[in-house]
């Protein structure tokens, strides 16, 4: 692991701050000049380069930490970079997140934060902070000027991000209290319950099979398990002394066809008693719900998106099926039909549970005594989610997604019938 930045970098620290400030405040018409001037200052001499390297990684503690305090998370920062900058900026972003992460013990990070760091493969791979920029330039075949310019572009992008509604504690902040172990996941921590592992396995099979009927059956079974999991969680919380509260996570939704993709996510979320708010300008949706439901929504949405993409690539006839209108219409219809089917599956599971029929993790059923707490508990959880949405996002507007290709619409509904599961054509932004 690389040695942390030390004090005593001479003029490098103030020089870096000067260059970053100039780039952050530069209007678009003079940005290129500010970038070139700043990069020239930072890359002026090979002798100064190690001090600039130390100063940069020290500055990352402030720049990245400010983003955490403003509600951003590791995957969010990387997503912003991926959408607007280049691969070299992406590599820099992961490294600066890794460098800042040295301040935080793993015990101070919630489960989803740790999962994001693992998925990004953050690692302090450089031997010492003064060697970082030199080693990075060698890896990516960049000269000092080009690398300094990339650093400033990245810091400008992050430095201009506005605050967003937080979806969990920042590193070092107190996380929500964990509930005792039971038939469902605890509050964000490491590991997941067996039910989610089984749901994941069912969806993996649905994605890989070449037989539409099998994919449909597997996805329907996954939704049944998710609905039962949510019911078990609601009853567990109803009997607990501590009140369970809604949580939130962000899921990336990128172009092309980000509107229909958001509709699909909203369909999955609504069927699992969650709400979706779309931040179009940043390429993500915030999903609000109870923790175990959020895990299931993320799993099912990802799987259905894979299935939709496969079906779209096979759909249509000739050139029309390659048109943007066809593809947009296909995905909107797919999301609408999925909403209908998932909603019906959840209603069946709720009705069965109210009658005392319980779905085990292995997919078999057992008859239990009906629990009169169930329906009030589910209603209370839905009301709590709505209240949390109002708290996090007091100003919401609706946006409609239009379709213009009848063949694409028909093909999308047919594909949803084969794959898995209402479509008001409306999403929150």
XYZ file of C-alpha atoms in Angstrom:
429
model
C 0.000 0.000 0.000
C 1.307 3.427 -0.900
C 2.634 5.751 1.762
C 0.337 8.655 2.546
C 1.081 12.172 1.462
C 3.362 14.083 3.808
C 3.493 17.750 4.664
C 6.214 19.922 3.258
C 5.539 19.853 -0.459
C 6.826 23.394 -0.885
C 4.954 25.317 -3.543
C 3.220 22.275 -5.019
C 0.158 22.425 -2.763
C -0.649 26.115 -3.316
C 0.171 25.700 -7.014
C -2.306 22.842 -7.338
C -4.993 24.765 -5.454
C -4.409 27.792 -7.694
C -4.733 25.715 -10.851
C -7.855 23.896 -9.610
C -9.505 27.176 -8.540
C -8.844 28.729 -11.953
C -10.322 25.716 -13.747
C -13.337 25.481 -11.426
C -14.279 29.141 -11.900
C -13.459 29.424 -15.598
C -16.444 30.011 -17.922
C -16.789 27.572 -20.815
C -15.368 30.009 -23.363
C -12.085 30.330 -21.481
C -11.873 26.815 -20.011
C -9.288 25.543 -22.510
C -6.967 28.409 -21.613
C -7.385 27.768 -17.877
C -6.673 24.054 -18.382
C -3.577 24.671 -20.500
C -2.241 27.285 -18.073
C -2.831 25.114 -15.040
C -1.369 21.999 -16.662
C 1.726 23.963 -17.727
C 2.270 25.170 -14.156
C 1.920 21.705 -12.655
C 4.025 19.924 -15.281
C 6.698 22.616 -15.588
C 9.603 20.533 -14.301
C 10.403 16.910 -13.668
C 11.932 17.875 -10.324
C 8.632 19.301 -9.100
C 6.538 16.341 -10.310
C 6.873 14.161 -7.145
C 5.745 17.091 -4.964
C 2.762 17.681 -7.272
C 1.954 13.981 -6.962
C 1.949 14.157 -3.155
C -0.099 17.343 -3.225
C -2.692 15.801 -5.542
C -3.323 12.780 -3.333
C -3.526 15.039 -0.304
C -5.976 17.269 -2.172
C -8.048 14.171 -3.021
C -8.862 13.794 0.668
C -10.585 17.196 0.519
C -12.105 17.000 -2.967
C -13.482 13.472 -2.679
C -14.486 13.921 0.956
C -16.506 17.002 -0.030
C -18.419 14.849 -2.515
C -19.194 12.285 0.199
C -20.522 15.060 2.444
C -22.706 16.275 -0.453
C -24.437 12.896 -0.716
C -22.422 11.278 -3.525
C -21.103 7.696 -3.360
C -18.191 5.967 -5.131
C -20.271 4.504 -7.978
C -21.902 7.900 -8.519
C -18.605 9.729 -8.944
C -17.345 7.099 -11.365
C -20.625 7.164 -13.306
C -20.363 10.943 -13.749
C -16.835 10.548 -15.090
C -17.776 7.694 -17.408
C -20.626 9.733 -18.905
C -18.684 12.905 -19.573
C -14.954 12.216 -19.736
C -12.487 9.650 -21.080
C -10.989 6.342 -19.900
C -7.904 8.056 -18.479
C -10.144 10.202 -16.271
C -11.962 7.061 -15.166
C -8.696 5.441 -14.070
C -7.722 8.623 -12.209
C -11.141 8.733 -10.521
C -10.828 5.189 -9.174
C -7.327 5.910 -7.876
C -8.336 9.140 -6.110
C -11.272 7.344 -4.482
C -8.846 4.639 -3.336
C -6.426 7.248 -1.989
C -9.131 9.037 -0.013
C -10.403 5.696 1.251
C -7.235 5.206 3.299
C -8.801 7.514 5.883
C -11.706 5.161 6.591
C -11.594 1.721 8.224
C -13.870 -0.836 6.596
C -15.959 -1.009 9.781
C -17.014 2.594 9.173
C -18.493 1.820 5.732
C -21.932 0.363 5.111
C -22.469 -2.770 3.041
C -23.386 -1.061 -0.213
C -20.416 1.316 0.044
C -18.069 -1.640 0.448
C -19.735 -3.430 -2.470
C -19.193 -0.398 -4.698
C -15.508 -0.227 -3.784
C -15.121 -3.921 -4.619
C -16.901 -3.520 -7.959
C -14.683 -0.540 -8.837
C -11.619 -2.540 -7.776
C -10.200 0.408 -5.845
C -6.627 -0.260 -4.831
C -3.663 1.785 -3.675
C -1.257 0.185 -6.148
C 1.485 2.854 -6.127
C 4.478 2.397 -3.772
C 4.500 5.951 -2.401
C 2.454 9.067 -3.005
C 5.300 11.022 -4.584
C 5.608 8.275 -7.197
C 1.920 8.109 -8.091
C 1.746 10.513 -11.037
C 4.954 9.185 -12.545
C 3.737 5.592 -12.278
C 0.296 6.523 -13.656
C 1.850 8.340 -16.617
C 3.970 5.290 -17.367
C 0.954 2.960 -17.178
C -1.134 5.065 -19.532
C 1.672 6.401 -21.757
C 1.037 10.056 -20.982
C 3.403 12.977 -20.700
C 3.277 15.270 -17.673
C 1.289 18.005 -19.424
C -1.429 15.639 -20.687
C -1.773 13.982 -17.283
C -1.906 17.307 -15.437
C -4.656 18.450 -17.805
C -6.635 15.258 -17.187
C -6.297 15.741 -13.410
C -7.671 19.274 -13.649
C -10.571 18.182 -15.873
C -11.517 15.508 -13.380
C -11.306 17.837 -10.383
C -13.434 20.424 -12.223
C -16.111 17.800 -12.943
C -16.271 16.665 -9.333
C -15.878 20.155 -7.895
C -18.949 21.437 -9.738
C -21.306 18.656 -8.615
C -24.301 19.905 -6.601
C -25.467 18.283 -3.368
C -27.799 15.296 -3.829
C -30.168 13.541 -1.459
C -28.072 11.090 0.599
C -28.855 7.384 0.312
C -26.875 6.275 3.341
C -24.246 7.505 5.775
C -20.991 8.974 4.533
C -17.802 7.197 5.715
C -17.382 7.491 9.447
C -20.952 8.637 10.034
C -23.259 6.502 12.146
C -25.191 3.950 10.115
C -28.723 2.891 10.880
C -29.001 0.460 13.749
C -28.962 -3.144 12.656
C -31.903 -5.404 13.435
C -31.448 -8.785 15.058
C -30.971 -11.711 12.704
C -34.207 -13.073 11.230
C -35.763 -14.262 7.973
C -34.426 -11.340 5.988
C -31.374 -9.158 5.505
C -30.084 -6.958 8.273
C -29.543 -3.261 7.732
C -26.680 -2.620 5.295
C -23.811 -4.854 6.365
C -21.727 -7.545 4.795
C -23.383 -10.672 3.424
C -26.891 -11.378 2.155
C -29.605 -13.840 3.223
C -30.114 -17.164 1.475
C -33.373 -15.947 -0.079
C -31.506 -13.344 -2.128
C -28.909 -15.914 -3.132
C -31.697 -18.133 -4.452
C -33.325 -15.206 -6.285
C -29.961 -14.373 -7.846
C -29.519 -17.967 -8.988
C -33.005 -18.088 -10.551
C -32.415 -14.859 -12.445
C -29.023 -16.020 -13.682
C -30.699 -19.087 -15.157
C -33.415 -16.916 -16.721
C -30.771 -14.787 -18.424
C -28.841 -17.747 -19.788
C -31.610 -20.025 -21.071
C -32.464 -20.103 -24.767
C -36.072 -21.108 -24.007
C -38.475 -18.176 -23.443
C -40.955 -20.300 -21.469
C -38.225 -21.348 -19.045
C -37.046 -17.747 -18.626
C -40.624 -16.676 -17.914
C -41.116 -19.394 -15.284
C -37.780 -18.671 -13.594
C -38.353 -14.909 -13.456
C -41.902 -15.369 -12.174
C -40.593 -17.650 -9.421
C -37.949 -15.051 -8.513
C -40.649 -12.387 -8.147
C -42.720 -14.746 -5.983
C -39.750 -15.232 -3.685
C -39.102 -11.488 -3.602
C -42.731 -10.818 -2.647
C -42.589 -13.471 0.095
C -39.287 -12.026 1.305
C -40.908 -8.581 1.560
C -43.876 -10.051 3.455
C -41.566 -11.837 5.902
C -39.637 -8.612 6.445
C -42.846 -6.665 7.121
C -44.038 -9.185 9.712
C -40.608 -9.325 11.339
C -40.526 -5.542 11.622
C -44.090 -5.449 12.948
C -43.003 -7.644 15.861
C -39.747 -5.786 16.560
C -39.283 -3.241 19.311
C -37.278 -0.895 17.081
C -39.061 0.686 14.144
C -37.594 -0.258 10.784
C -37.194 2.697 8.429
C -36.928 3.029 4.646
C -33.534 3.208 2.973
C -32.416 4.164 -0.535
C -29.924 3.237 -3.218
C -28.935 4.583 -6.609
C -28.971 2.571 -9.810
C -27.301 3.798 -12.983
C -29.591 4.305 -15.995
C -27.712 5.410 -19.084
C -28.452 6.156 -22.705
C -29.483 4.915 -25.137
C -33.190 4.721 -24.263
C -32.766 5.898 -20.688
C -36.484 6.812 -20.441
C -37.780 3.279 -21.150
C -35.072 1.789 -18.934
C -36.249 4.025 -16.101
C -39.818 2.886 -16.738
C -38.652 -0.715 -16.398
C -36.915 0.049 -13.102
C -40.044 1.849 -11.883
C -42.155 -1.196 -12.793
C -39.923 -3.508 -10.779
C -39.762 -1.071 -7.852
C -43.524 -0.446 -7.706
C -44.272 -4.178 -7.643
C -41.926 -4.487 -4.676
C -43.325 -1.530 -2.689
C -40.506 0.857 -3.617
C -40.464 4.252 -5.360
C -38.149 5.568 -8.069
C -36.900 9.142 -8.655
C -34.916 9.753 -11.855
C -31.997 12.223 -11.949
C -31.683 12.345 -15.729
C -28.789 14.804 -15.803
C -26.608 12.455 -13.752
C -27.683 9.139 -15.277
C -29.068 7.472 -12.168
C -32.299 6.692 -10.372
C -32.779 6.752 -6.618
C -34.853 3.814 -5.392
C -36.520 4.288 -2.010
C -37.842 1.339 -0.029
C -37.010 -1.042 2.771
C -33.568 -2.564 2.649
C -34.439 -6.135 1.709
C -36.817 -4.908 -1.010
C -34.083 -2.705 -2.474
C -31.743 -5.666 -2.877
C -34.419 -7.588 -4.768
C -35.300 -4.634 -7.000
C -31.689 -4.198 -8.055
C -31.318 -7.900 -8.833
C -34.557 -8.216 -10.818
C -34.112 -4.960 -12.753
C -30.613 -5.940 -13.842
C -31.816 -9.340 -14.993
C -34.844 -7.979 -16.857
C -32.695 -5.397 -18.607
C -30.402 -8.173 -19.833
C -33.399 -10.182 -21.038
C -34.915 -7.110 -22.728
C -31.671 -6.378 -24.568
C -31.432 -9.957 -25.838
C -35.064 -9.901 -26.966
C -34.660 -6.512 -28.652
C -31.697 -7.726 -30.669
C -33.786 -10.611 -32.011
C -37.003 -8.668 -32.588
C -38.554 -7.021 -35.604
C -38.203 -7.520 -39.308
C -35.483 -6.015 -41.431
C -34.376 -2.404 -41.285
C -37.385 -1.144 -39.299
C -36.306 -3.139 -36.260
C -33.006 -1.252 -36.169
C -34.684 2.175 -36.072
C -34.678 4.318 -32.946
C -38.498 4.568 -33.014
C -38.850 0.772 -33.065
C -36.401 0.244 -30.224
C -37.893 3.012 -28.085
C -41.406 1.628 -28.607
C -40.235 -1.929 -27.930
C -38.667 -1.038 -24.576
C -41.600 1.142 -23.431
C -44.031 -1.694 -24.225
C -41.734 -4.206 -22.532
C -41.653 -2.083 -19.358
C -45.440 -1.624 -19.434
C -46.130 -5.331 -19.742
C -43.538 -6.198 -17.109
C -45.343 -3.830 -14.721
C -48.613 -5.670 -15.279
C -47.125 -9.089 -14.716
C -45.016 -8.186 -11.671
C -47.925 -6.368 -10.064
C -50.164 -9.396 -10.566
C -47.519 -11.706 -9.081
C -47.149 -9.500 -5.993
C -50.917 -9.307 -5.520
C -51.161 -13.103 -5.690
C -48.352 -13.541 -3.172
C -49.955 -11.031 -0.797
C -53.342 -12.723 -1.092
C -51.788 -16.137 -0.438
C -49.876 -14.817 2.579
C -53.025 -13.220 4.009
C -54.634 -16.666 3.789
C -51.695 -18.232 5.621
C -49.957 -19.812 2.617
C -46.195 -19.305 2.981
C -43.563 -19.773 0.266
C -40.361 -21.337 1.570
C -36.899 -20.475 0.261
C -36.771 -23.710 -1.726
C -39.958 -22.752 -3.598
C -42.302 -25.143 -1.779
C -45.367 -23.951 0.116
C -46.579 -24.503 3.659
C -49.873 -23.654 5.314
C -49.635 -21.430 8.381
C -52.193 -19.624 10.479
C -53.139 -16.296 8.855
C -51.448 -13.333 10.543
C -53.837 -10.415 10.957
C -50.879 -8.019 11.242
C -49.839 -8.554 7.611
C -52.015 -6.148 5.617
C -51.691 -3.267 8.117
C -47.923 -3.848 8.235
C -47.622 -3.722 4.430
C -49.789 -0.576 4.294
C -47.649 1.059 6.975
C -44.461 0.257 5.053
C -45.867 1.722 1.833
C -46.864 4.884 3.719
C -43.389 5.099 5.262
C -41.780 4.846 1.813
C -44.033 7.619 0.464
C -43.145 9.790 3.465
C -39.435 9.210 2.897
C -39.764 10.145 -0.791
C -41.452 13.386 0.240
C -38.680 14.122 2.700
C -35.824 13.405 0.287
C -37.451 14.887 -2.809
C -39.986 17.566 -1.861
C -40.266 18.819 -5.459
C -41.013 16.158 -8.075
C -42.367 16.416 -11.609
C -43.619 13.698 -13.953
C -42.275 13.076 -17.432
C -43.949 11.045 -20.158
C -42.146 8.721 -22.528
C -43.696 8.580 -25.992
C -43.856 5.763 -28.540
C -44.290 6.036 -32.299
C -43.791 2.539 -33.713
C -46.667 0.068 -33.519
C -44.559 -2.909 -34.553
C -42.021 -2.114 -31.848
C -44.800 -1.823 -29.260
C -46.270 -5.185 -30.187
C -42.860 -6.857 -30.214
C -41.997 -5.389 -26.816
C -45.159 -6.679 -25.169
C -44.656 -10.102 -26.688
C -41.087 -10.209 -25.396
C -42.254 -9.206 -21.902
C -44.813 -12.018 -21.979
C -42.031 -14.450 -22.740
C -39.573 -13.005 -20.247
C -41.166 -11.959 -17.081
C -43.930 -9.578 -15.832
C -48.367 -1.864 -16.192
C -47.360 0.879 -17.856
C -48.612 4.282 -17.050
C -45.913 5.747 -19.257
C -44.934 8.066 -16.446
C -41.861 8.406 -14.275
C -40.727 10.781 -11.571
C -37.861 13.184 -12.104
